[in-house]
Amino acid sequence: MDSGKWTKKPVASARSEVLNPIRTTLEKDFKIPETHDKNLINFTLGEPTKANGYPLPDETKEAIIEAVESEKYNGYTHSSGHLDARQAVVDKYSTEEAPFDKDDVVLTFGCSGAQYTVFSAMCEPGDNVLVPRPGFPLCLPITQNLGVELRYYDLDPEDEFSIKLDTVESQIDDKTKFILVVNPSNPCGSVFSKEHMEDIIALAEKHQVPLVADEIYYGFSYDDSKPFHSFAHVNTEIPLITFGAISKTYCVPGWRLGWAIVYNRGGYFDNILANMQKLAMIWLHPSSLVQQALVKILRDVPESYFEKTKAKLKEASDKACEVLTGIRGVKPVRSKGAMYMMVLIEHDEFEDIEDDVDFCKKLLNEQNAFVLPSTCFFAKNMFRIVLCHPLEKIEELGLRINEFCENHYKK
């Protein structure tokens, strides 16, 4: 065979620029030191697992064991998810004021799958969507893959990362398909007040641009001044799509089961819901075992489990603020929800720190402490830490950041 016939290398040009900022940072751009006199402490990924002090409740373990032992759920399910599993989402989250039924639910491969499904169902090449900055970066590779423009609106770190509504309004045009809102926030750890949510909804109504709400941290507010409210309940008339999953609040991030709920008020999303269900026939459903376990998980895990988890996260947030406040050159913004905290970097205090990426790379190399730069979240001059760690580990992170900063202050 003449091997010269195989010299051309096909490239899918539409995919060549697709980039997941977090995964690129973790797997390509940053290198963990092979040898170091300090053990690695890794604050990059939100993994509420037993190893990090977040064991599963008995009900969750029993649910998956029962699903395996029954041997009833090893086959395929409906493309949009098992009927019982979708009904379990209805039973858990549907209310008299904000109802939906099982046909309004599509189960997905994690909350990431819910995002991909909704973006794909709502957008065509040339459309644009509005997303927060700082914000969770998965929307970047999704829109790159779909040929959709990503437009950013700003969150205000001086106002607990509330939305700067003027930066939303300035981006809207006739190609804007939806506004993505994230509450509670990854990466900011912020929670919107009900009044602020009403202002966001009013803006969406003014421009007739629907909201898509990432609520994977549903209910996870641990500050009395900022209780959690779902967008579906703040206004019961606007058409709305919400995301959810068991990965974070139920502490099983690797089980990869999420959902999209379509509040199809007035039939506004008829075509979109049909598109989502058709897309589900392409990439199909999440694990049939986890789907069956979902019924028992959503029904039987007690509220006390979530209260304990939120209390741990609040304690972690308080500890992070305690160990970082007072370190010249960094300024934590107290987390009130989810499991993250953003820390501002005051570059003028440092002699040889160029930006947030440089800060985090040097912190990793010198202190073997791994945090993510805000560049991963479309922002600058900040870094994100994960709070679902034992308090002693958070305290150790504070000590290392303090030592690192002292070594880099201007003389």
Coordinates of C-alpha atoms in Angstrom, one line a residue, residues 47 81 144 172 318 382 394:
E47 CA -16.0 17.4 45.2
G81 CA -35.3 9.3 31.5
Q144 CA -18.0 27.2 20.6
I172 CA -29.3 42.2 24.3
D318 CA -16.1 31.4 58.1
M382 CA -9.2 36.8 41.5
I394 CA -8.5 25.3 54.9

